[in-house]
Amino acid sequence: MSENINVKIGLEIHVPLRTEQKLFCSCRTNYYETEEPNLNTCPVCTGMPGSKPFPLNGYALETVVMIARLLECKVIDENIFVKRKHYNYPDLPSGYQRTSEPIGKEGILNGVKIWEVHLEEDPGRYDLDSGRVDYNRSGVPLIEIVTAPDMKSAEDARNFLKELVNLLKYTERIVDVGGVMRADVNISIEGGAKVEIKNINSVRGAFKAIGFEVIRQKGLMQRGGTVKQETRGFNEKSLITTSMRVKETADDYRYIPDPDIPPLQFESDFVAGIKLPETPQTRKKRIMESYGVREDYAQVMVRDKDIADLFEKLMNSKKVKAETASMWICREVLRQLNYRGIEYNECKLNEKIVSELLQLVESNAITEAVGKKLLERIIDSGESPKALVEKEKLGTVSEAGQLAEIVEFTIKENQQAVVDYKAGKPEALNYLMGSVMKKMKGRADYNVVMKLMKEKLK
Ligand SMILES: [Zn+2]
């Protein structure tokens, strides 16, 4: 089977909005911090007969319009009906989910077309194992973003989702805790039907699920089978997708306008009056101008709001230089995170720890080599670098007397390298330097050792 077979991937992304109150009642929305089930509920969000929804949460609506504008959507400003989408499941006490008609249409992000942006309410949570239902989440405002099937691989989808989640974080109006984002993915391969995968709740999960599904569908077609239209669930633990049901069509949901909610109309100055937040692009420019950071580093940092926040917190504390901070963040911190396959908010670092480490390096209290070793450790442990340096005596050794002995010993031990160096091979010097640094476990002051080495090799 040809590798460049046409794969089309589209996404529907749901993210809870950070609001005080639910979409149609005044219950609190912090279900992700609430241990006790069914604490933040009322007759509206539990769908009691006769309960009437409050007027729609204005802040949630404003947020959806803001995001639609950030995604360069055309904002629809009149006759937006809130519809009832019917289905039967224990997480939905009223038997329908309220979802708006598109508020934004025809946007674009990172080359992927945005079809629609909606506002809707979250259902509750139903635990299949215990059979219990928790309605703390029921009625929490969600934004739904639907893309065109413009992505062609798991990598494309991962890049798009990362960029989207980052942009949403810049609004500071979404719930930014792990596992709250939910994505449904639809995938079709030339010659097969569209398959939808549900239950994906991380960028990493989407990447894995798409990778699995593309291979499954290609394999099926290769063996002469047919890919049928269906909905599959993704299991984050086993990393496979399994069939859930044959896909519903829009007809199955029996959409009707909610008679309790008048269609939304925006005043002419409402849309234009919403102040847009700083975006990654505007922040990049500001970081370069305010701190003199290199363009490539600024670009890397703004791509992840948490990383750019870390950098600016370090700058605000005025204890480390912009050059040191940007270089260490972009080269060392991100390399360690990538190696572990985790995000900054999943590691044990914080601005205090990073600041301490960089101050030690800048003041030459430790060498860069020791700094890197320490980072590798504290990223997982969250220990204080200063305390570790004291406890384990990791400070820089720059005393010439102590270093001279080791330099002499190294030269004696490596006569061939000395001959090579004198014959004009500069790499022999690197070898000798490396040998000294190794003996000193990276703690030797590089410049002092270099000076001693050159003297002895004359
Ligand atoms: Zn309520």
Coordinates of C-alpha atoms and ligand atoms in Angstrom, one line a residue:
M1 CA 0.0 0.0 0.0
S2 CA 1.3 3.4 -0.9
E3 CA 2.5 5.5 2.0
N4 CA 1.2 8.8 0.5
I5 CA -2.4 7.6 0.5
N6 CA -4.8 10.4 1.2
V7 CA -5.6 10.7 4.9
K8 CA -8.1 13.4 6.1
I9 CA -8.3 14.3 9.8
G10 CA -10.7 16.8 11.4
L11 CA -11.1 17.7 15.0
E12 CA -13.9 18.8 17.4
I13 CA -12.4 20.2 20.5
H14 CA -14.3 21.0 23.7
V15 CA -12.7 23.1 26.4
P16 CA -14.4 24.3 29.6
L17 CA -14.5 28.0 30.1
R18 CA -13.3 29.6 33.4
T19 CA -16.4 31.2 34.7
E20 CA -17.8 31.7 38.2
Q21 CA -21.2 30.3 37.3
K22 CA -22.6 27.6 35.1
L23 CA -24.1 28.5 31.7
F24 CA -27.8 28.6 32.7
C25 CA -27.7 28.7 36.6
S26 CA -25.6 30.2 39.3
C27 CA -24.0 27.0 40.5
R28 CA -20.2 27.0 40.8
T29 CA -18.1 25.5 38.1
N30 CA -15.0 24.2 39.8
Y31 CA -15.9 20.5 39.5
Y32 CA -12.3 19.6 38.9
E33 CA -11.4 20.8 42.4
T34 CA -14.5 19.4 44.1
E35 CA -14.2 16.0 45.7
E36 CA -17.8 15.6 46.9
P37 CA -20.2 14.7 44.1
N38 CA -23.4 16.6 43.4
L39 CA -22.4 19.6 45.6
N40 CA -22.8 22.3 43.1
T41 CA -26.2 21.5 41.6
C42 CA -29.6 23.0 41.4
P43 CA -32.9 22.1 39.7
V44 CA -31.7 23.8 36.5
C45 CA -28.4 21.9 36.0
T46 CA -30.0 18.6 37.2
G47 CA -32.8 19.0 34.7
M48 CA -35.7 18.9 37.2
P49 CA -39.2 19.1 35.6
G50 CA -40.5 22.6 35.5
S51 CA -37.1 24.3 36.1
K52 CA -36.4 27.2 33.9
P53 CA -32.9 28.2 32.8
F54 CA -31.4 31.6 33.9
P55 CA -30.4 34.0 31.1
L56 CA -27.3 32.7 29.4
N57 CA -24.0 33.5 31.2
G58 CA -22.7 36.7 29.5
Y59 CA -19.1 36.2 30.4
A60 CA -19.1 32.8 28.8
L61 CA -20.6 34.3 25.6
E62 CA -18.1 37.1 25.6
T63 CA -15.3 34.5 25.9
V64 CA -16.6 32.5 22.9
V65 CA -16.8 35.6 20.8
M66 CA -13.2 36.5 21.9
I67 CA -11.9 33.1 20.9
A68 CA -13.8 33.2 17.6
R69 CA -12.1 36.5 16.8
L70 CA -8.7 35.1 17.8
L71 CA -9.3 32.3 15.4
E72 CA -10.1 34.9 12.7
C73 CA -13.7 33.7 12.4
K74 CA -16.6 35.7 11.0
V75 CA -18.7 36.4 14.1
I76 CA -22.4 35.8 13.6
D77 CA -24.3 38.6 15.4
E78 CA -28.0 37.8 15.2
N79 CA -30.5 35.0 15.5
I80 CA -28.2 32.5 17.0
F81 CA -30.5 29.8 18.4
V82 CA -29.6 27.7 21.4
K83 CA -30.7 24.2 20.4
R84 CA -31.5 21.0 22.3
K85 CA -29.4 18.1 21.2
H86 CA -31.2 14.9 22.4
Y87 CA -29.6 11.7 23.6
N88 CA -30.2 9.3 26.4
Y89 CA -27.4 8.8 28.8
P90 CA -27.2 9.0 32.6
D91 CA -24.9 12.0 32.5
L92 CA -27.7 14.1 30.9
P93 CA -30.6 14.4 33.3
S94 CA -32.8 16.5 31.0
G95 CA -32.3 14.2 28.0
Y96 CA -30.8 17.0 25.9
Q97 CA -27.7 19.1 25.8
R98 CA -28.0 22.8 25.1
T99 CA -25.7 23.9 22.3
S100 CA -25.6 27.1 20.4
E101 CA -25.7 27.5 16.6
P102 CA -22.3 28.7 15.4
I103 CA -21.2 32.0 16.9
G104 CA -18.0 32.1 14.7
K105 CA -17.5 30.6 11.3
E106 CA -14.8 30.3 8.7
G107 CA -11.7 31.0 10.7
I108 CA -8.2 29.7 10.4
L109 CA -5.3 28.7 12.6
N110 CA -1.9 27.3 11.5
G111 CA -3.2 26.6 8.0
V112 CA -6.2 24.6 9.3
K113 CA -9.6 26.0 8.5
I114 CA -12.0 26.5 11.5
W115 CA -15.5 25.6 10.4
E116 CA -17.5 26.6 13.5
V117 CA -17.2 27.8 17.1
H118 CA -20.1 27.1 19.4
L119 CA -21.0 27.6 23.1
E120 CA -22.5 24.6 24.8
E121 CA -23.1 23.1 28.2
D122 CA -21.1 20.1 29.6
P123 CA -23.0 17.0 30.7
G124 CA -22.3 15.5 34.2
R125 CA -20.0 12.6 34.8
Y126 CA -21.2 9.0 34.8
D127 CA -18.9 6.4 36.3
L128 CA -19.6 3.1 34.5
D129 CA -17.9 1.0 37.1
S130 CA -19.8 2.3 40.2
G131 CA -23.0 3.4 38.3
R132 CA -22.8 6.7 40.1
V133 CA -23.5 10.0 38.5
D134 CA -21.9 13.4 39.5
Y135 CA -23.7 16.5 38.3
N136 CA -21.1 19.0 39.5
R137 CA -20.0 19.3 35.9
S138 CA -23.5 19.4 34.5
G139 CA -24.1 22.8 32.9
V140 CA -20.5 24.1 32.9
P141 CA -19.9 26.3 29.8
L142 CA -17.8 24.7 27.1
I143 CA -16.5 26.1 23.9
E144 CA -16.6 23.7 20.9
I145 CA -14.3 24.3 18.0
V146 CA -14.8 22.3 14.8
T147 CA -12.1 22.2 12.2
A148 CA -12.2 21.2 8.5
P149 CA -10.5 17.8 7.8
D150 CA -7.3 19.7 6.8
M151 CA -4.8 17.6 8.7
K152 CA -3.1 14.7 7.0
S153 CA -1.2 12.9 9.8
A154 CA -1.0 12.4 13.6
E155 CA 1.9 15.0 13.6
D156 CA -0.3 17.6 11.8
A157 CA -3.1 17.1 14.4
R158 CA -0.6 17.3 17.3
N159 CA 0.9 20.5 16.0
F160 CA -2.5 22.1 15.5
L161 CA -3.8 21.1 18.9
K162 CA -0.7 22.4 20.6
E163 CA -1.0 25.7 18.9
L164 CA -4.8 25.9 19.6
V165 CA -4.4 25.0 23.3
N166 CA -1.6 27.5 23.7
L167 CA -3.7 30.2 22.1
L168 CA -6.7 29.4 24.3
K169 CA -4.4 29.6 27.4
Y170 CA -3.4 33.1 26.3
T171 CA -7.0 34.2 26.9
E172 CA -6.7 33.1 30.6
R173 CA -10.4 32.2 30.3
I174 CA -10.2 28.5 29.9
V175 CA -9.9 25.8 32.6
D176 CA -6.3 25.0 32.4
V177 CA -5.9 21.7 34.2
G178 CA -4.8 18.4 32.8
G179 CA -7.5 16.2 31.3
V180 CA -10.3 18.7 30.9
M181 CA -9.8 19.3 27.2
R182 CA -11.7 16.7 25.1
A183 CA -11.2 16.1 21.5
D184 CA -13.2 14.0 19.0
V185 CA -11.3 13.1 16.0
N186 CA -12.7 12.1 12.6
I187 CA -10.4 10.2 10.2
S188 CA -11.1 9.0 6.7
I189 CA -8.7 7.4 4.3
E190 CA -9.3 7.5 0.6
G191 CA -11.8 4.7 -0.2
G192 CA -13.1 4.3 3.3
A193 CA -15.9 5.8 5.4
K194 CA -15.4 8.5 8.1
V195 CA -14.6 7.1 11.6
E196 CA -15.0 9.2 14.7
I197 CA -12.9 8.6 17.8
K198 CA -14.2 9.8 21.1
N199 CA -12.8 10.1 24.7
I200 CA -9.5 11.7 23.9
N201 CA -8.4 14.1 26.6
S202 CA -4.9 15.2 25.8
V203 CA -2.8 16.3 22.9
R204 CA -0.6 13.3 23.5
G205 CA -3.7 11.0 23.5
A206 CA -4.9 12.5 20.2
F207 CA -1.5 11.8 18.6
K208 CA -1.5 8.2 19.8
A209 CA -5.2 7.6 18.8
I210 CA -4.7 8.9 15.3
G211 CA -1.5 7.0 14.8
F212 CA -3.3 3.8 15.9
E213 CA -6.4 4.4 13.8
V214 CA -4.5 5.2 10.6
I215 CA -2.6 2.0 10.8
R216 CA -5.8 0.0 11.7
Q217 CA -7.7 1.4 8.7
K218 CA -4.8 1.0 6.3
G219 CA -4.3 -2.6 7.4
L220 CA -8.0 -3.3 7.1
M221 CA -8.1 -2.0 3.5
Q222 CA -4.9 -3.8 2.7
R223 CA -6.5 -7.1 3.6
G224 CA -9.4 -6.3 1.4
G225 CA -11.8 -5.2 4.2
T226 CA -14.0 -2.1 4.2
V227 CA -13.8 0.7 6.8
K228 CA -17.3 1.4 7.9
Q229 CA -18.8 4.5 9.4
E230 CA -18.7 4.2 13.2
T231 CA -17.7 5.8 16.5
R232 CA -14.8 4.3 18.3
G233 CA -13.5 5.0 21.8
F234 CA -9.9 5.5 22.7
N235 CA -8.3 3.9 25.7
E236 CA -5.4 6.0 26.9
K237 CA -3.9 3.1 28.8
S238 CA -3.9 0.4 26.1
L239 CA -3.5 3.1 23.4
I240 CA -6.0 1.4 21.1
T241 CA -9.4 2.4 19.7
T242 CA -12.4 0.1 19.9
S243 CA -15.8 0.2 18.3
M244 CA -18.5 1.9 20.4
R245 CA -21.5 2.2 18.0
V246 CA -22.4 2.9 14.5
K247 CA -22.2 6.7 14.1
E248 CA -25.3 8.7 14.8
T249 CA -26.4 11.2 12.2
A250 CA -27.6 14.7 13.0
D251 CA -31.2 13.3 12.6
D252 CA -30.7 11.0 15.6
Y253 CA -30.2 14.0 17.9
R254 CA -33.5 15.5 17.0
Y255 CA -32.2 19.1 17.3
I256 CA -34.8 21.7 18.2
P257 CA -34.5 25.3 19.3
D258 CA -34.8 25.6 23.0
P259 CA -38.1 27.3 23.6
D260 CA -36.9 28.6 27.0
I261 CA -34.0 30.6 25.5
P262 CA -34.5 33.6 23.2
P263 CA -32.1 33.6 20.2
L264 CA -28.9 35.5 20.8
Q265 CA -28.4 39.0 19.3
F266 CA -25.3 41.1 19.8
E267 CA -25.4 44.9 20.0
S268 CA -23.3 46.3 17.2
D269 CA -20.5 47.5 19.5
F270 CA -20.4 44.3 21.6
V271 CA -18.2 42.3 19.3
A272 CA -15.8 45.1 18.5
G273 CA -15.7 46.1 22.1
I274 CA -14.2 42.9 23.4
K275 CA -10.6 43.5 24.2
L276 CA -8.4 40.8 22.7
P277 CA -5.6 39.3 24.9
E278 CA -2.0 39.3 24.1
T279 CA -1.3 36.5 21.5
P280 CA 1.9 34.4 21.1
Q281 CA 2.9 36.7 18.2
T282 CA 2.4 40.0 20.0
R283 CA 4.1 38.5 23.1
K284 CA 7.1 37.4 21.0
K285 CA 7.6 41.0 19.8
R286 CA 7.3 42.4 23.3
I287 CA 9.7 39.9 24.8
M288 CA 12.3 40.7 22.1
E289 CA 11.9 44.4 22.6
S290 CA 11.7 44.5 26.4
Y291 CA 14.5 42.0 27.2
G292 CA 16.6 41.9 24.1
V293 CA 16.0 38.2 23.7
R294 CA 17.0 36.5 20.4
E295 CA 14.2 35.9 18.0
D296 CA 14.5 32.1 17.8
Y297 CA 14.4 31.9 21.6
A298 CA 11.5 34.3 21.9
Q299 CA 9.6 32.2 19.3
V300 CA 10.2 28.9 21.2
M301 CA 9.1 30.4 24.5
V302 CA 5.8 32.0 23.4
R303 CA 4.8 28.7 21.7
D304 CA 4.1 27.5 25.3
K305 CA 2.5 30.1 27.5
D306 CA 3.7 28.4 30.7
I307 CA 7.3 28.6 29.4
A308 CA 7.0 32.2 28.4
D309 CA 5.4 32.9 31.9
L310 CA 8.4 31.2 33.6
F311 CA 10.8 33.5 31.6
E312 CA 8.9 36.6 32.5
K313 CA 8.7 35.7 36.2
L314 CA 12.5 35.3 36.2
M315 CA 12.8 38.7 34.5
N316 CA 10.4 40.3 37.0
S317 CA 12.5 39.0 39.9
K318 CA 15.5 40.8 38.3
K319 CA 17.9 38.1 39.7
V320 CA 19.1 36.6 36.4
K321 CA 20.0 38.0 33.1
A322 CA 17.7 37.6 30.1
E323 CA 20.4 36.0 28.0
T324 CA 21.1 33.3 30.6
A325 CA 17.4 32.7 31.3
S326 CA 16.3 32.4 27.7
M327 CA 19.2 30.2 26.8
W328 CA 18.8 27.8 29.7
I329 CA 15.0 27.6 29.2
C330 CA 15.2 27.0 25.4
R331 CA 18.2 24.7 25.4
E332 CA 18.2 22.8 28.7
V333 CA 14.8 23.0 30.3
L334 CA 12.9 22.2 27.1
R335 CA 15.4 19.5 26.2
Q336 CA 14.8 17.8 29.5
L337 CA 11.0 18.1 29.2
N338 CA 11.0 16.7 25.6
Y339 CA 13.2 13.9 26.7
R340 CA 10.6 13.0 29.3
G341 CA 7.7 13.7 27.0
I342 CA 6.0 15.9 29.5
E343 CA 4.8 19.5 29.8
Y344 CA 6.3 22.2 32.0
N345 CA 3.3 22.0 34.4
E346 CA 3.9 18.3 34.8
C347 CA 7.5 18.7 36.1
K348 CA 8.7 19.8 39.6
L349 CA 10.3 23.0 38.5
N350 CA 9.1 26.5 39.4
E351 CA 10.5 30.0 39.0
K352 CA 12.1 29.9 42.4
I353 CA 14.1 26.7 41.7
V354 CA 15.1 27.8 38.2
S355 CA 16.1 31.2 39.5
E356 CA 18.3 29.7 42.2
L357 CA 20.0 27.3 39.6
L358 CA 20.7 30.1 37.1
Q359 CA 22.1 32.4 39.8
L360 CA 24.5 29.7 40.8
V361 CA 25.6 29.3 37.2
E362 CA 25.8 33.1 36.5
S363 CA 28.0 33.7 39.6
N364 CA 30.2 30.7 38.7
A365 CA 29.4 29.1 42.0
I366 CA 28.8 26.0 39.9
T367 CA 30.0 25.2 36.4
E368 CA 27.6 24.8 33.5
A369 CA 28.2 21.1 33.5
V370 CA 27.2 20.8 37.1
G371 CA 24.2 23.1 36.4
K372 CA 23.0 20.7 33.7
K373 CA 23.4 17.7 35.9
L374 CA 21.5 19.4 38.7
L375 CA 18.7 20.4 36.3
E376 CA 18.3 16.8 35.2
R377 CA 17.8 15.9 38.8
I378 CA 15.6 18.7 40.2
I379 CA 13.2 18.6 37.2
D380 CA 11.9 15.4 38.7
S381 CA 12.5 16.0 42.4
G382 CA 11.9 19.7 43.0
E383 CA 14.9 19.9 45.3
S384 CA 16.6 23.2 46.0
P385 CA 19.7 23.5 43.9
K386 CA 21.5 25.7 46.4
A387 CA 20.9 23.2 49.2
L388 CA 22.1 20.3 47.0
V389 CA 25.3 22.2 46.1
E390 CA 26.1 22.7 49.7
K391 CA 25.2 19.3 50.9
E392 CA 27.0 17.4 48.1
K393 CA 29.9 19.9 47.7
L394 CA 29.2 20.5 44.0
G395 CA 30.7 24.0 44.0
T396 CA 33.2 25.1 41.3
V397 CA 36.8 24.3 42.0
S398 CA 38.9 27.1 40.7
E399 CA 41.9 26.9 43.0
A400 CA 45.0 26.6 40.7
G401 CA 47.1 24.6 43.1
Q402 CA 44.5 21.8 43.4
L403 CA 43.8 21.8 39.7
A404 CA 47.5 21.9 38.6
E405 CA 48.1 18.4 40.2
I406 CA 45.3 16.9 38.2
V407 CA 46.4 18.6 35.0
E408 CA 49.9 17.2 35.4
F409 CA 48.6 13.8 36.2
T410 CA 46.4 13.8 33.1
I411 CA 49.2 14.9 30.9
K412 CA 51.5 12.1 32.2
E413 CA 48.7 9.6 31.7
N414 CA 48.0 10.6 28.0
Q415 CA 51.4 11.1 26.4
Q416 CA 50.0 10.2 22.9
A417 CA 47.6 13.1 23.1
V418 CA 50.4 15.5 24.1
V419 CA 52.4 14.3 21.1
D420 CA 49.4 14.8 18.9
Y421 CA 48.7 18.3 20.2
K422 CA 52.3 19.4 19.7
A423 CA 52.0 18.0 16.1
G424 CA 49.2 20.5 15.5
K425 CA 46.1 18.5 16.3
P426 CA 43.8 20.8 18.4
E427 CA 41.3 18.1 19.1
A428 CA 44.0 16.4 21.3
L429 CA 43.6 19.4 23.7
N430 CA 39.9 18.9 23.9
Y431 CA 40.5 15.3 24.8
L432 CA 42.9 16.3 27.6
M433 CA 40.4 18.9 28.9
G434 CA 37.6 16.4 28.8
S435 CA 39.7 14.0 30.8
V436 CA 40.4 16.6 33.5
M437 CA 36.7 17.6 33.7
K438 CA 35.7 14.0 34.0
K439 CA 38.1 13.4 36.9
M440 CA 36.6 16.5 38.6
K441 CA 33.0 15.4 37.9
G442 CA 32.5 18.6 35.9
R443 CA 33.2 20.8 38.9
A444 CA 36.6 22.3 37.7
D445 CA 36.6 25.9 36.5
Y446 CA 37.1 25.4 32.7
N447 CA 39.0 28.6 32.2
V448 CA 41.5 27.9 35.0
V449 CA 42.1 24.4 33.7
M450 CA 42.6 25.6 30.1
K451 CA 45.2 28.1 31.3
L452 CA 47.1 25.5 33.3
M453 CA 46.9 23.0 30.5
K454 CA 48.3 25.5 27.9
E455 CA 51.1 26.4 30.3
K456 CA 52.1 22.8 30.9
L457 CA 52.0 21.9 27.2
K458 CA 54.3 24.7 26.1
Ligands
ZN1 ZN -27.2 24.6 38.8

